[in-house]
mmCIF file of C-alpha atoms in Angstrom:
data_model
loop_
_atom_site.group_PDB
_atom_site.id
_atom_site.type_symbol
_atom_site.label_atom_id
_atom_site.label_comp_id
_atom_site.label_asym_id
_atom_site.label_seq_id
_atom_site.Cartn_x
_atom_site.Cartn_y
_atom_site.Cartn_z
ATOM 1 C CA MET A 1 -3.127 8.012 -54.182
ATOM 2 C CA THR A 2 -0.967 6.288 -51.565
ATOM 3 C CA ARG A 3 0.285 7.578 -48.250
ATOM 4 C CA ARG A 4 3.896 7.144 -47.345
ATOM 5 C CA PHE A 5 3.138 7.273 -43.599
ATOM 6 C CA GLY A 6 0.050 6.537 -41.572
ATOM 7 C CA GLY A 7 -3.431 5.492 -42.384
ATOM 8 C CA LEU A 8 -6.711 7.271 -42.772
ATOM 9 C CA GLY A 9 -6.319 9.545 -39.735
ATOM 10 C CA LEU A 10 -9.144 7.896 -37.840
ATOM 11 C CA GLY A 11 -7.084 6.572 -34.913
ATOM 12 C CA LEU A 12 -7.611 9.527 -32.585
ATOM 13 C CA ALA A 13 -11.293 9.780 -33.437
ATOM 14 C CA ILE A 14 -11.764 6.092 -32.630
ATOM 15 C CA MET A 15 -9.713 6.442 -29.450
ATOM 16 C CA LYS A 16 -11.845 9.425 -28.345
ATOM 17 C CA TYR A 17 -15.055 7.514 -29.067
ATOM 18 C CA ILE A 18 -13.915 4.497 -27.014
ATOM 19 C CA ALA A 19 -12.732 6.693 -24.129
ATOM 20 C CA GLU A 20 -16.004 8.623 -23.933
ATOM 21 C CA ALA A 21 -18.054 5.429 -24.195
ATOM 22 C CA HIS A 22 -16.300 4.245 -21.022
ATOM 23 C CA GLY A 23 -16.589 7.562 -19.161
ATOM 24 C CA GLY A 24 -13.008 8.537 -19.939
ATOM 25 C CA GLN A 25 -11.198 11.107 -21.991
ATOM 26 C CA VAL A 26 -8.213 11.624 -24.271
ATOM 27 C CA THR A 27 -5.631 14.331 -23.618
ATOM 28 C CA ALA A 28 -2.833 15.488 -25.891
ATOM 29 C CA HIS A 29 0.484 17.204 -25.221
ATOM 30 C CA SER A 30 3.219 18.442 -27.547
ATOM 31 C CA GLU A 31 6.430 20.374 -26.997
ATOM 32 C CA GLY A 32 5.831 22.174 -30.290
ATOM 33 C CA LYS A 33 5.900 21.809 -34.039
ATOM 34 C CA GLY A 34 8.085 18.950 -35.210
ATOM 35 C CA LYS A 35 8.498 17.579 -31.654
ATOM 36 C CA GLY A 36 5.842 14.885 -31.859
ATOM 37 C CA ALA A 37 2.878 14.483 -29.566
ATOM 38 C CA GLN A 38 1.836 12.419 -26.597
ATOM 39 C CA PHE A 39 -1.753 11.195 -26.320
ATOM 40 C CA LEU A 40 -3.055 9.836 -23.042
ATOM 41 C CA LEU A 41 -6.131 7.686 -22.729
ATOM 42 C CA HIS A 42 -7.859 7.984 -19.345
ATOM 43 C CA ILE A 43 -10.495 5.374 -18.525
ATOM 44 C CA PRO A 44 -11.810 5.141 -14.952
ATOM 45 C CA LEU A 45 -11.376 1.751 -13.351
ATOM 46 C CA GLU A 46 -12.909 0.640 -10.090
ATOM 47 C CA VAL A 47 -9.822 -1.171 -8.840
ATOM 48 C CA GLU A 48 -10.929 -1.137 -5.226
ATOM 49 C CA THR A 49 -14.104 -3.083 -5.989
ATOM 50 C CA ALA A 50 -12.282 -5.587 -8.161
ATOM 51 C CA PHE A 51 -9.496 -5.957 -5.589
ATOM 52 C CA HIS A 52 -11.985 -6.565 -2.766
ATOM 53 C CA GLU A 53 -13.811 -9.188 -4.837
ATOM 54 C CA VAL A 54 -10.562 -11.056 -5.520
ATOM 55 C CA ILE A 55 -9.554 -10.965 -1.855
ATOM 56 C CA ASP A 56 -13.038 -12.016 -0.707
ATOM 57 C CA GLN A 57 -12.914 -15.020 -3.029
ATOM 58 C CA ALA A 58 -9.424 -16.023 -1.935
ATOM 59 C CA LYS A 59 -9.059 -18.540 0.835
ATOM 60 C CA LEU A 60 -7.015 -16.457 3.251
ATOM 61 C CA PRO A 61 -5.891 -18.059 6.485
ATOM 62 C CA GLN A 62 -7.988 -16.982 9.448
ATOM 63 C CA ALA A 63 -6.318 -15.543 12.512
ATOM 64 C CA ARG A 64 -6.312 -17.600 15.666
ATOM 65 C CA ARG A 65 -7.599 -14.508 17.486
ATOM 66 C CA SER A 66 -8.746 -11.105 16.336
ATOM 67 C CA LEU A 67 -6.256 -8.287 16.845
ATOM 68 C CA LYS A 68 -6.515 -4.530 16.625
ATOM 69 C CA VAL A 69 -3.831 -3.712 14.049
ATOM 70 C CA LEU A 70 -2.450 -0.241 13.382
ATOM 71 C CA VAL A 71 -1.223 0.145 9.790
ATOM 72 C CA VAL A 72 1.036 3.163 9.218
ATOM 73 C CA ASP A 73 1.785 3.878 5.558
ATOM 74 C CA ASP A 74 1.850 7.111 3.556
ATOM 75 C CA SER A 75 0.672 5.247 0.434
ATOM 76 C CA PRO A 76 -3.131 4.906 0.458
ATOM 77 C CA ASP A 77 -2.901 1.947 -1.941
ATOM 78 C CA ASN A 78 -0.440 0.025 0.237
ATOM 79 C CA ALA A 79 -2.461 0.781 3.376
ATOM 80 C CA GLU A 80 -5.650 -0.412 1.669
ATOM 81 C CA ILE A 81 -4.036 -3.669 0.542
ATOM 82 C CA LEU A 82 -2.862 -4.394 4.089
ATOM 83 C CA LYS A 83 -6.269 -3.430 5.477
ATOM 84 C CA VAL A 84 -8.090 -5.816 3.136
ATOM 85 C CA LEU A 85 -5.679 -8.681 3.867
ATOM 86 C CA LEU A 86 -5.858 -8.133 7.631
ATOM 87 C CA LYS A 87 -9.659 -7.833 7.689
ATOM 88 C CA ALA A 88 -9.941 -11.019 5.620
ATOM 89 C CA MET A 89 -7.885 -12.715 8.355
ATOM 90 C CA GLY A 90 -10.355 -11.483 10.979
ATOM 91 C CA HIS A 91 -8.487 -8.486 12.397
ATOM 92 C CA GLN A 92 -9.690 -4.953 13.135
ATOM 93 C CA VAL A 93 -7.647 -2.319 11.302
ATOM 94 C CA VAL A 94 -6.803 1.300 12.064
ATOM 95 C CA ILE A 95 -4.989 3.262 9.329
ATOM 96 C CA ALA A 96 -2.591 6.175 9.781
ATOM 97 C CA ASP A 97 -1.040 7.966 6.800
ATOM 98 C CA SER A 98 2.119 9.337 8.429
ATOM 99 C CA ALA A 99 4.478 8.672 11.307
ATOM 100 C CA LYS A 100 2.932 11.587 13.224
ATOM 101 C CA THR A 101 -0.638 10.308 12.862
ATOM 102 C CA GLY A 102 0.663 6.785 13.480
ATOM 103 C CA LYS A 103 2.073 7.770 16.846
ATOM 104 C CA GLU A 104 -1.172 9.578 17.735
ATOM 105 C CA ALA A 105 -3.248 6.555 16.695
ATOM 106 C CA ALA A 106 -1.032 4.179 18.674
ATOM 107 C CA LEU A 107 -1.505 6.271 21.819
ATOM 108 C CA ARG A 108 -5.258 6.626 21.263
ATOM 109 C CA GLU A 109 -6.141 3.129 19.958
ATOM 110 C CA ARG A 110 -3.717 0.928 21.931
ATOM 111 C CA PRO A 111 -3.288 -1.651 19.141
ATOM 112 C CA ASN A 112 -2.244 -5.272 19.659
ATOM 113 C CA LEU A 113 0.054 -5.046 16.616
ATOM 114 C CA ILE A 114 1.674 -2.313 14.506
ATOM 115 C CA LEU A 115 2.581 -2.657 10.813
ATOM 116 C CA ALA A 116 4.585 0.311 9.562
ATOM 117 C CA ASP A 117 6.208 1.434 6.347
ATOM 118 C CA LEU A 118 9.809 2.547 6.811
ATOM 119 C CA GLY A 119 10.120 5.161 4.061
ATOM 120 C CA MET A 120 7.613 7.845 4.992
ATOM 121 C CA PRO A 121 8.272 11.484 4.076
ATOM 122 C CA ASP A 122 7.733 13.290 7.384
ATOM 123 C CA VAL A 123 9.436 10.951 9.830
ATOM 124 C CA SER A 124 10.710 7.495 8.917
ATOM 125 C CA GLY A 125 9.134 4.331 10.250
ATOM 126 C CA TYR A 126 12.398 3.652 12.068
ATOM 127 C CA GLU A 127 12.180 6.955 13.947
ATOM 128 C CA MET A 128 8.487 6.489 14.681
ATOM 129 C CA MET A 129 9.132 3.068 16.210
ATOM 130 C CA GLU A 130 12.019 4.396 18.291
ATOM 131 C CA GLU A 131 9.656 7.070 19.668
ATOM 132 C CA LEU A 132 6.880 4.548 20.363
ATOM 133 C CA ARG A 133 9.308 2.326 22.278
ATOM 134 C CA THR A 134 9.842 5.175 24.782
ATOM 135 C CA VAL A 135 6.134 5.124 25.752
ATOM 136 C CA ASP A 136 5.537 2.666 28.599
ATOM 137 C CA GLU A 137 2.121 1.511 27.321
ATOM 138 C CA LEU A 138 3.527 0.782 23.851
ATOM 139 C CA LYS A 139 6.911 -0.766 24.666
ATOM 140 C CA GLY A 140 5.600 -4.317 24.429
ATOM 141 C CA VAL A 141 3.355 -3.943 21.378
ATOM 142 C CA PRO A 142 4.645 -6.228 18.612
ATOM 143 C CA ALA A 143 5.604 -4.442 15.399
ATOM 144 C CA ILE A 144 6.316 -5.536 11.845
ATOM 145 C CA ALA A 145 8.223 -3.354 9.376
ATOM 146 C CA VAL A 146 6.682 -3.400 5.893
ATOM 147 C CA SER A 147 8.974 -1.956 3.265
ATOM 148 C CA GLY A 148 10.072 -2.012 -0.330
ATOM 149 C CA LEU A 149 13.634 -1.907 0.997
ATOM 150 C CA GLY A 150 15.127 -5.330 1.544
ATOM 151 C CA MET A 151 18.835 -4.808 2.069
ATOM 152 C CA VAL A 152 20.432 -6.419 5.126
ATOM 153 C CA LYS A 153 21.238 -2.984 6.577
ATOM 154 C CA ASP A 154 17.548 -1.971 6.306
ATOM 155 C CA VAL A 155 16.408 -5.100 8.124
ATOM 156 C CA GLN A 156 19.050 -4.661 10.838
ATOM 157 C CA ARG A 157 18.092 -1.016 11.318
ATOM 158 C CA ALA A 158 14.418 -2.014 11.644
ATOM 159 C CA PHE A 159 15.223 -4.524 14.392
ATOM 160 C CA GLN A 160 17.396 -1.940 16.171
ATOM 161 C CA ALA A 161 14.506 0.539 16.037
ATOM 162 C CA GLY A 162 12.196 -1.911 17.814
ATOM 163 C CA PHE A 163 10.471 -3.966 15.114
ATOM 164 C CA GLN A 164 10.258 -7.731 15.739
ATOM 165 C CA ALA A 165 9.737 -8.786 12.103
ATOM 166 C CA TYR A 166 10.273 -7.494 8.577
ATOM 167 C CA ILE A 167 8.247 -7.994 5.382
ATOM 168 C CA THR A 168 9.211 -6.715 1.954
ATOM 169 C CA LYS A 169 6.607 -5.381 -0.452
ATOM 170 C CA PRO A 170 4.644 -6.623 -2.242
ATOM 171 C CA VAL A 171 3.074 -8.331 0.757
ATOM 172 C CA ASP A 172 2.107 -11.990 0.449
ATOM 173 C CA SER A 173 -0.900 -12.974 2.608
ATOM 174 C CA GLU A 174 0.650 -16.227 3.818
ATOM 175 C CA GLN A 175 3.911 -14.512 4.748
ATOM 176 C CA LEU A 176 1.940 -11.797 6.545
ATOM 177 C CA ARG A 177 0.021 -14.380 8.586
ATOM 178 C CA GLU A 178 3.239 -16.210 9.474
ATOM 179 C CA LYS A 179 4.945 -12.991 10.601
ATOM 180 C CA ILE A 180 1.915 -12.014 12.682
ATOM 181 C CA ASP A 181 1.891 -15.450 14.336
ATOM 182 C CA SER A 182 5.623 -15.198 15.025
ATOM 183 C CA VAL A 183 5.453 -11.807 16.759
ATOM 184 C CA VAL A 184 2.074 -12.108 18.490
ATOM 185 C CA GLY A 185 2.182 -15.798 19.314
ATOM 186 C CA LYS A 186 -0.182 -18.498 18.195
#
């Protein structure tokens, strides 16, 4: 007996066994009979630990002086990457997950430097920076825009809002250090 399609039908059983052996699971979804099926393999991965080990082993440039840096980004992953890079350079890091909490943290923490995402859902990084520039104690705090947007109009708008430098994602550690040196001074 030969099969026109497929094999022995063991694929899903093997997939389930592998998933469970790694603390994961397999889920299935179908729109209905004759519509095919989608199978998802979920295996937990400790990315944070692996990421920290890679960064710790890297030879990141050390800061000339330690700064208190406020990172404002609605993406926990992006904020964590910046935090790890900045700490590896010798800086203290405060994280805020929105423009609102970023403004509150800036007033409370009085950072030496602000790194902010531009595309946040509640209030944009542009608007947040414009608001911060109206506060006397924060007018002179250097700020770097960190964004996935890299069009000339985005960069110009960031400078108009009060940022002194602009970095596009993904962030490169050497570029980050250079931008920090350029806005804070060596």
